[in-house]
Backbone as a ProteinNet text record, in pm:
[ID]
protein_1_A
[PRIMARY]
XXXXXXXXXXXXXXXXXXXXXXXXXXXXXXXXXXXXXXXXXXXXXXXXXXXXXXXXXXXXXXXXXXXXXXXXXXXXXXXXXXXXXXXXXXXXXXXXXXXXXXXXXXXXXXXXXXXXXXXXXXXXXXXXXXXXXXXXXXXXXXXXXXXXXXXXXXXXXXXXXXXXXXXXXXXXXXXXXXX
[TERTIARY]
-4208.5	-4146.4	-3994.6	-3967.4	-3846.5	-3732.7	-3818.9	-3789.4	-3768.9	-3896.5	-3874.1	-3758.5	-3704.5	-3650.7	-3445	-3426.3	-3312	-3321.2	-3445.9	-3469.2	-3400.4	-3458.6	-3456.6	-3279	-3199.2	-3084.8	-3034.8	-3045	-2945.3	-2964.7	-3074.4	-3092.9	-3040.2	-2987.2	-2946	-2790.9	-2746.6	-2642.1	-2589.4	-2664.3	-2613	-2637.2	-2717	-2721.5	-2585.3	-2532.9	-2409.2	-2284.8	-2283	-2146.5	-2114.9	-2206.2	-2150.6	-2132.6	-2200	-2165.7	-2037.6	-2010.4	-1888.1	-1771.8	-1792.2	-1674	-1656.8	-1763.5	-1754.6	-1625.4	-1583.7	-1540.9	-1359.5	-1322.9	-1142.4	-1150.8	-1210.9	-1210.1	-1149.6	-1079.3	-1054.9	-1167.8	-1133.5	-1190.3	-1284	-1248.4	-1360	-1267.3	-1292.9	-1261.8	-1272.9	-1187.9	-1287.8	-1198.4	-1302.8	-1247.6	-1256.6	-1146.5	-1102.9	-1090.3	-1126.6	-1059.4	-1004.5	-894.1	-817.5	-773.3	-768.3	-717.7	-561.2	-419.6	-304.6	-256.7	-129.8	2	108.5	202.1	290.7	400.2	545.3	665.4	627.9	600.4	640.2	454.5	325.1	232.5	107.5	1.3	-106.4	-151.5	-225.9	-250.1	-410.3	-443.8	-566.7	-520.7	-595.2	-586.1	-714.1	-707.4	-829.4	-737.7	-833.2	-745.2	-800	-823.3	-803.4	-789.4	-852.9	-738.3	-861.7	-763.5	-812.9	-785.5	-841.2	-791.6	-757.6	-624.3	-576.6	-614.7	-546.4	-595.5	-687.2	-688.4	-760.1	-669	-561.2	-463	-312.2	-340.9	-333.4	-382.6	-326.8	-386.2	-317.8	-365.6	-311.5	-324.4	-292.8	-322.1	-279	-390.1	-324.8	-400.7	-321.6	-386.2	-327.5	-365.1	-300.6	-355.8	-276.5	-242.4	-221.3	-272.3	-193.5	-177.7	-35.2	-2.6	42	1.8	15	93.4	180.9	245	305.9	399	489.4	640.1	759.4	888.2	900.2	1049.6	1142.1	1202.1	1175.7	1282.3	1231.6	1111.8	1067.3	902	844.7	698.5	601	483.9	448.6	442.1	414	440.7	330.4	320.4	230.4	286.5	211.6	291.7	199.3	181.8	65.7	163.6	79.5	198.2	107.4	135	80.2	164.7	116.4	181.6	92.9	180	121.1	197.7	128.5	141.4	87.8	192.6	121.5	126.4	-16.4	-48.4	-46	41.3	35.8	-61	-158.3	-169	-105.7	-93.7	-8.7	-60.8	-188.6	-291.8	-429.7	-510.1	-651.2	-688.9	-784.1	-806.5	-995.5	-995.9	-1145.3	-1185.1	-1306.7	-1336.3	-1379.5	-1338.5	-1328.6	-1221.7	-1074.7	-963.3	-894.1	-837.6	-711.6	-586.4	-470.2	-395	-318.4	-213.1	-179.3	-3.8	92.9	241.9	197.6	214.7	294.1	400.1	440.5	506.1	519.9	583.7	577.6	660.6	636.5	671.8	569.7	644.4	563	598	607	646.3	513.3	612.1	511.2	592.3	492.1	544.1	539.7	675.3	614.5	657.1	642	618.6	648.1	713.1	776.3	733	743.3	711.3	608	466	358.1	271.5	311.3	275.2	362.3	533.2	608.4	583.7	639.9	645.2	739.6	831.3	1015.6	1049.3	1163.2	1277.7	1304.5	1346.7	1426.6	1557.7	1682.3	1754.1	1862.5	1975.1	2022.4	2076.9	2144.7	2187.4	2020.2	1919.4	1780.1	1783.9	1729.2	1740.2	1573.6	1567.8	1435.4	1355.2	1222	1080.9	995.4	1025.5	965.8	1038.8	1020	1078.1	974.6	1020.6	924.8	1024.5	989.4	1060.5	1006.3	1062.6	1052.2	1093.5	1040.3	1143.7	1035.8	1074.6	992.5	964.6	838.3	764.5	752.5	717.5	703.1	610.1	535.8	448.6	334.8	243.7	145.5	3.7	-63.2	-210.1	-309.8	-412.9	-511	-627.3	-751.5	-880.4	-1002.3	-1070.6	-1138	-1273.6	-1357.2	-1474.3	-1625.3	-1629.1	-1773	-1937.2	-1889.4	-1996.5	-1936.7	-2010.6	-1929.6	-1912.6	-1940.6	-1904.5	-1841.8	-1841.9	-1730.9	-1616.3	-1511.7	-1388	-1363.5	-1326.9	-1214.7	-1063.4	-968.3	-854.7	-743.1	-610.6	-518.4	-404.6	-326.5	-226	-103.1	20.7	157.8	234.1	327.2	420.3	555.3	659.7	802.4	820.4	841.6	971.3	1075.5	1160.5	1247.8	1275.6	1323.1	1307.6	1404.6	1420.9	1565.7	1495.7	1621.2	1592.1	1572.9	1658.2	1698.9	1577.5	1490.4	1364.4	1338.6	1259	1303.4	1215.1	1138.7	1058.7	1097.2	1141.1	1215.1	1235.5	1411	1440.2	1367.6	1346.6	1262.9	1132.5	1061.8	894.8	789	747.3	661.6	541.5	447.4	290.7	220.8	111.8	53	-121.3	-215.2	-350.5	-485.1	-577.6	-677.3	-784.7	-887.2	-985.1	-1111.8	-1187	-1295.5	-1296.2	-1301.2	-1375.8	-1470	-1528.3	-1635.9	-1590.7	-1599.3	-1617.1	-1709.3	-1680.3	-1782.8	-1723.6	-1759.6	-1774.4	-1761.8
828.2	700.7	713.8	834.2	870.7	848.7	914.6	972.5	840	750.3	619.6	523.5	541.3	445.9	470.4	656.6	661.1	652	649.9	627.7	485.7	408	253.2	208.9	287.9	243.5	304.2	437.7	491.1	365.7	377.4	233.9	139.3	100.4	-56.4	-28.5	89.1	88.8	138.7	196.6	214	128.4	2.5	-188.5	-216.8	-195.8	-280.8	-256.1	-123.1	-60.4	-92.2	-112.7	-144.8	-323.7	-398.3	-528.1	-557.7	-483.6	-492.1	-459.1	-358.9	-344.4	-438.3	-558	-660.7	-775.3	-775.6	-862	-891.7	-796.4	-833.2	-749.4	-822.8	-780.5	-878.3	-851.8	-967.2	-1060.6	-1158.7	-1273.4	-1345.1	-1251.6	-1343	-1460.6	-1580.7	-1699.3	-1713.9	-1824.8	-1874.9	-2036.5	-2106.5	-2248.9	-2211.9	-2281.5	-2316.7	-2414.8	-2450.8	-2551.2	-2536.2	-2584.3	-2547.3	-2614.8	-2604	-2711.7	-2615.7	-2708.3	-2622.8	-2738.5	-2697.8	-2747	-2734.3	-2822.9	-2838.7	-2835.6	-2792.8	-2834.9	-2977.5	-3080.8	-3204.8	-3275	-3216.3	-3259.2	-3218.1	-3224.8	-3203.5	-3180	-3086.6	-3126.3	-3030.4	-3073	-3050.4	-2978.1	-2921.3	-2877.9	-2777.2	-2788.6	-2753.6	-2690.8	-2517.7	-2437.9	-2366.7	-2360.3	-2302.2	-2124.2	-2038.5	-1918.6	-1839	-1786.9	-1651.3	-1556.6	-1445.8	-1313	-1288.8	-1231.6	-1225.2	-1108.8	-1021	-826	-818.1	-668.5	-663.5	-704.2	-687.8	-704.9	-767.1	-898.8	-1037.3	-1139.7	-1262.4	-1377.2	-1473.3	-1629.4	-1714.4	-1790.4	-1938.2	-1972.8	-2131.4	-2206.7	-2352.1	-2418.8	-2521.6	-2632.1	-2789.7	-2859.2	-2950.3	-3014.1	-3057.7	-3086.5	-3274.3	-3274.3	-3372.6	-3350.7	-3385.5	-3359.4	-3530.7	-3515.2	-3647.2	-3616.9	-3716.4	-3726.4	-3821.6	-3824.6	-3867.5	-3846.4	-3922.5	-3870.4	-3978	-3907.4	-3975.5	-4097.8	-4217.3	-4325.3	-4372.1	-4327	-4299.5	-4415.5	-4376.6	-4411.2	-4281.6	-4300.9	-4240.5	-4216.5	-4086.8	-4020.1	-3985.9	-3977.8	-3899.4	-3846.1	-3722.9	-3635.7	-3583.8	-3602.7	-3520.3	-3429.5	-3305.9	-3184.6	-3057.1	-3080.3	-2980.1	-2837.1	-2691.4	-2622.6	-2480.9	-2396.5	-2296.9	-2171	-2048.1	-1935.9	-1829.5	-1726.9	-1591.5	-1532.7	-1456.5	-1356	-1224.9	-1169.6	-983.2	-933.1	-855.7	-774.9	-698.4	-685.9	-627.6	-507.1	-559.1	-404.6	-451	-391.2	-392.5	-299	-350.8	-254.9	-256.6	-138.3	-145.2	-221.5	-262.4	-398.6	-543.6	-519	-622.1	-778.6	-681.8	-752.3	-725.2	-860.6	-831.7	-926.9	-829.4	-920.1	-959.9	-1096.6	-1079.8	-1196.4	-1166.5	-1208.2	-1301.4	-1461.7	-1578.8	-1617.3	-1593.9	-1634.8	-1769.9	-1868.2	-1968.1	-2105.2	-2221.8	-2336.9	-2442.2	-2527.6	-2660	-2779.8	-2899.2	-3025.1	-3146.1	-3253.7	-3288.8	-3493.6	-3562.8	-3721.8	-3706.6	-3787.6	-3808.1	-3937.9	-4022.8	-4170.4	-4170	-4210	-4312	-4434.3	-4454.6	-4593.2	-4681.3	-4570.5	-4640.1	-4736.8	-4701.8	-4845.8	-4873.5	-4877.9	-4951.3	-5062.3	-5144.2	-5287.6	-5310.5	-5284.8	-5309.7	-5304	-5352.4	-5373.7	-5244.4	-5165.6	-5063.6	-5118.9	-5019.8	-5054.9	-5083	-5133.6	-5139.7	-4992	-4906.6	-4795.8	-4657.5	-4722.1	-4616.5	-4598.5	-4449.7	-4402.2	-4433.6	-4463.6	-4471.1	-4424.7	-4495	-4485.1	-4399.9	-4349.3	-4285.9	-4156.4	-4092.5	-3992.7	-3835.9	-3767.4	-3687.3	-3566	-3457.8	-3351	-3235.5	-3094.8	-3011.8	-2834.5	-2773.6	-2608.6	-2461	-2370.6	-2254.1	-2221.3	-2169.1	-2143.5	-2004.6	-1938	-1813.5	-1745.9	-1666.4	-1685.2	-1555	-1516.7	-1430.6	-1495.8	-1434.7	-1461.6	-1425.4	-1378.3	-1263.1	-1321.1	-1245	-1295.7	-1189	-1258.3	-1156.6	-1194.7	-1135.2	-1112.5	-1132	-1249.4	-1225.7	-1196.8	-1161.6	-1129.7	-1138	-1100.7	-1118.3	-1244.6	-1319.3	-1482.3	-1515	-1524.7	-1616.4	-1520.2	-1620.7	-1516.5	-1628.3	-1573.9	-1667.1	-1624.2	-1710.6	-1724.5	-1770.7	-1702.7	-1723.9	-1726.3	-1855.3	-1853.7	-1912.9	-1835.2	-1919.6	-1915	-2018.8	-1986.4	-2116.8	-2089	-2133.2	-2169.9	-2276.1	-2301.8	-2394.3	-2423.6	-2472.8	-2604.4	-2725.1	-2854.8	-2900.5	-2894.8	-3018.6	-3154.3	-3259.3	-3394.2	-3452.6	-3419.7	-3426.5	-3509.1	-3417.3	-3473.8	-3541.2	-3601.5	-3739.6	-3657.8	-3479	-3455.3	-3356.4	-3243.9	-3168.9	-3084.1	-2994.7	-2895.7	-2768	-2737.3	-2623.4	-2603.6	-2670.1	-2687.7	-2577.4	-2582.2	-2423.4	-2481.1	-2419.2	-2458.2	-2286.5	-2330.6	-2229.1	-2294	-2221.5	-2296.2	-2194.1	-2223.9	-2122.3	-2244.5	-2113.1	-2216.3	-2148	-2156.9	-2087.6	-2116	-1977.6	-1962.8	-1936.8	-1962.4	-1937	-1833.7	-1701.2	-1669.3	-1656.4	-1674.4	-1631	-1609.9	-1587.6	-1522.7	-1624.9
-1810.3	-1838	-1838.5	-1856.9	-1913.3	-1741.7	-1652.7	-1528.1	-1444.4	-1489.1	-1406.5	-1415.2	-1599.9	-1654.6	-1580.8	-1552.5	-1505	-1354.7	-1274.3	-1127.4	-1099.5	-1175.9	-1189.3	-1188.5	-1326	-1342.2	-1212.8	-1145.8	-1073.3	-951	-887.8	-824.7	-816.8	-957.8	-966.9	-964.2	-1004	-1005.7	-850.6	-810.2	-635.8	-573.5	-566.6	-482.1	-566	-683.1	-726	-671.9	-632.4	-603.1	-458.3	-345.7	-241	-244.2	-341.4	-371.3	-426.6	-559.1	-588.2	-450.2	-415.8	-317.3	-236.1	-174.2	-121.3	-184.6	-274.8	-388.6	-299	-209.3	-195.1	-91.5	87.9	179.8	253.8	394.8	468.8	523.1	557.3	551.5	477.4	308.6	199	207.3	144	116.1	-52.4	-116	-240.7	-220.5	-312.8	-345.6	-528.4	-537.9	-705	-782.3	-896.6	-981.5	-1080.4	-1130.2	-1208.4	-1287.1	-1440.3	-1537.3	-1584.5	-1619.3	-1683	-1739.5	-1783.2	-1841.4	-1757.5	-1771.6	-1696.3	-1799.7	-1814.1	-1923.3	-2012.8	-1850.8	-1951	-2018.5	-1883.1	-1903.4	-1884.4	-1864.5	-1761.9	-1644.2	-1596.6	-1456.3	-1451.1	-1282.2	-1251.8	-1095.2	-1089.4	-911.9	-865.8	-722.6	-589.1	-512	-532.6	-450.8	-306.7	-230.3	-123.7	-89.8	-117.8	-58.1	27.2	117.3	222.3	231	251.1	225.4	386.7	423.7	529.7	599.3	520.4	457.8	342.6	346.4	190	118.9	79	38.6	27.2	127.6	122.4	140.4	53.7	78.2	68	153.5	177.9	86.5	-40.3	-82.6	-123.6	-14.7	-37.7	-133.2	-164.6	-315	-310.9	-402	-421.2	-589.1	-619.4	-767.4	-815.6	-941.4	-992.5	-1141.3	-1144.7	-1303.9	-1404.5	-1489.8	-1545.8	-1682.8	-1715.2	-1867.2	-1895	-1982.9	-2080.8	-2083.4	-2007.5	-2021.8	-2117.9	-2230.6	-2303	-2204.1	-2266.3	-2195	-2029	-2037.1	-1882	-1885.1	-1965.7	-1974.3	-1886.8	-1878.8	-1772.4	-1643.3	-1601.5	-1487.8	-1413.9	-1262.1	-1217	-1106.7	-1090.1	-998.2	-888.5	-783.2	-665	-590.8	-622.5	-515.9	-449.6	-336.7	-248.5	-233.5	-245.1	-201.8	-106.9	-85.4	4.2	-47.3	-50.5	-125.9	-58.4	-21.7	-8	-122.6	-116.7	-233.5	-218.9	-227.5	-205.5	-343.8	-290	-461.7	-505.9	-640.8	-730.8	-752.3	-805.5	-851.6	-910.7	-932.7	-1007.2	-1093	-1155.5	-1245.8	-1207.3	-1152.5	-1099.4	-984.6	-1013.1	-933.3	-1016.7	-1109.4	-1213.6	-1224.3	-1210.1	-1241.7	-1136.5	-1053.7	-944.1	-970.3	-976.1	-999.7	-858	-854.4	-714.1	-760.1	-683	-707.4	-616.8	-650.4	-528.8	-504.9	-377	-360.8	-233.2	-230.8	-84.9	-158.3	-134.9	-101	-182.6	-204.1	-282.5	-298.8	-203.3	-208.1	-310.6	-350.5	-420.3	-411.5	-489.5	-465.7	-620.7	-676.4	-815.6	-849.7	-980.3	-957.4	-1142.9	-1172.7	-1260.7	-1350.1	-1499.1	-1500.5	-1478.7	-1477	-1431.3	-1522.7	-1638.4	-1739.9	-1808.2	-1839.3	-1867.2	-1869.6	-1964.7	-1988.5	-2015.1	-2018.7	-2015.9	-1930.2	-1843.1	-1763.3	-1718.4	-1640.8	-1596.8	-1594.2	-1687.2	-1667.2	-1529.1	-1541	-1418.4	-1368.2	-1445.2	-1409.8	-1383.4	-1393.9	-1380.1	-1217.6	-1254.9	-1099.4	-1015.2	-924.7	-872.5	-935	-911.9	-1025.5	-930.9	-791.5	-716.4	-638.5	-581.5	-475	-426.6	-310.3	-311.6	-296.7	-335.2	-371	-316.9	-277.1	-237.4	-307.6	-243.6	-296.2	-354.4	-343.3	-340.1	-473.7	-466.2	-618	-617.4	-706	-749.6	-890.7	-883.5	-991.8	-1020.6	-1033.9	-1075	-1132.3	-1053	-1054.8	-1057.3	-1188.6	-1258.9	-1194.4	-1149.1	-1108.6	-1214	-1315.8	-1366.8	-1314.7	-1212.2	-1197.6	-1260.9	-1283.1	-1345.8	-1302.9	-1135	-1058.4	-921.2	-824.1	-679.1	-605.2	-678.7	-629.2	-706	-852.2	-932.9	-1024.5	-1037.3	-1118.4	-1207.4	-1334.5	-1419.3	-1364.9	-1360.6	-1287.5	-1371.2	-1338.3	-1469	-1374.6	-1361.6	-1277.9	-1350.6	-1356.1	-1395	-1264.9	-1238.1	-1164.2	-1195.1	-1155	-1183.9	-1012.6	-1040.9	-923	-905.6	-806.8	-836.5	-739.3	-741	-676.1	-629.9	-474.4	-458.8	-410.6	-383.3	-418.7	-512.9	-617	-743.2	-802.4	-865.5	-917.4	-1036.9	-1013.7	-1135.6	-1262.5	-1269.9	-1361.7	-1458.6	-1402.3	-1400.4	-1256.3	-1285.8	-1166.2	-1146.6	-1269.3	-1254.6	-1318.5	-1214.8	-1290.1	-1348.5	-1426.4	-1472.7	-1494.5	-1435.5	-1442.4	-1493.9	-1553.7	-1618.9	-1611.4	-1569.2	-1559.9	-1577.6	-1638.6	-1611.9	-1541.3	-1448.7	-1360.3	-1334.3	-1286.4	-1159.5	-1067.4	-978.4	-838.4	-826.6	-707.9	-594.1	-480.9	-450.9	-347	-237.9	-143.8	11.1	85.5	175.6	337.7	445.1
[MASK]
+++++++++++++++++++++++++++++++++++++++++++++++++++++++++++++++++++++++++++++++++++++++++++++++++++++++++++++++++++++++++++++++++++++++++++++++++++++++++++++++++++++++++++++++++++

């Protein structure tokens, strides 16, 4: 019984190990969802990424963040961006971490349930904005299809944005990987 019971584990543990290694090859894929914070509010986002190399990846999304400015009323913000991911490092086949870096334009909107006047000197209640983001991004593994996901990143906006210049998002989510 004894003989069967470590036959069995060595078994299971040699089908896992060439599975795990499956986990951060080129051309895996995953789709994401993601709940964060933003400086001023909320947001939600659907991510996109491809593994280029083992050891890069592409990573598009798009977002909406919702809140509350002083003197403003509410806001909503839809912003698309695009991100290469170099990895940083792992720890096993568990945890991968990976640096973004790329680009992120977005529409954001003003005043959406105000009931007062805008004054005469208020700057547009709309505009769309642009500029490069930067950031770091943890994937912890909870099997070879799904990860919990931990992403911050900073970036910075011209077209003088009506939200802030230098936006900081922070989010945890799940993926799906496949093939």
């Amino acid at each position: 019984m004894k003989n069967l019971l470590l036959v069995a584990l060595l078994l299971a543990g040699a089908g896992a190990v060439p599975a795990s290694a499956q986990r951060h090859v080129q051309h895996m894929a995953s789709w994401g969802a993601h709940l964060g914070r933003s400086e001023p509010g909320t947001y939600y986002e659907l991510s996109y990424t491809s593994l280029l190399t083992n050891h890069l990846a592409l990573r598009a999304s798009g977002l909406r963040e919702t809140g509350t400015l002083r003197g403003r009323g509410d806001y909503a913000s839809y912003a698309g961006r695009v991100l290469l991911a170099p990895q940083l490092f792992r720890l096993g086949e568990v945890v991968y971490v990976h640096l973004l870096l790329g680009a992120g334009a977005s529409y954001e909107r003003t005043g959406e349930h105000s009931t007062g006047e805008p004054a005469a000197d208020a700057q547009q209640p709309q505009r769309f904005t642009y500029g490069p983001q930067a950031g770091a991004e943890a994937d912890v593994f909870l099997g070879n299809r799904f990860s919990l996901v931990a992403t911050a990143t900073k970036g910075y906006l011209f077209n003088n944005p009506l939200l802030d210049q230098w936006p900081g998002y922070a989010s945890a989510g799940l993926r799906y990987h496949f093939r």
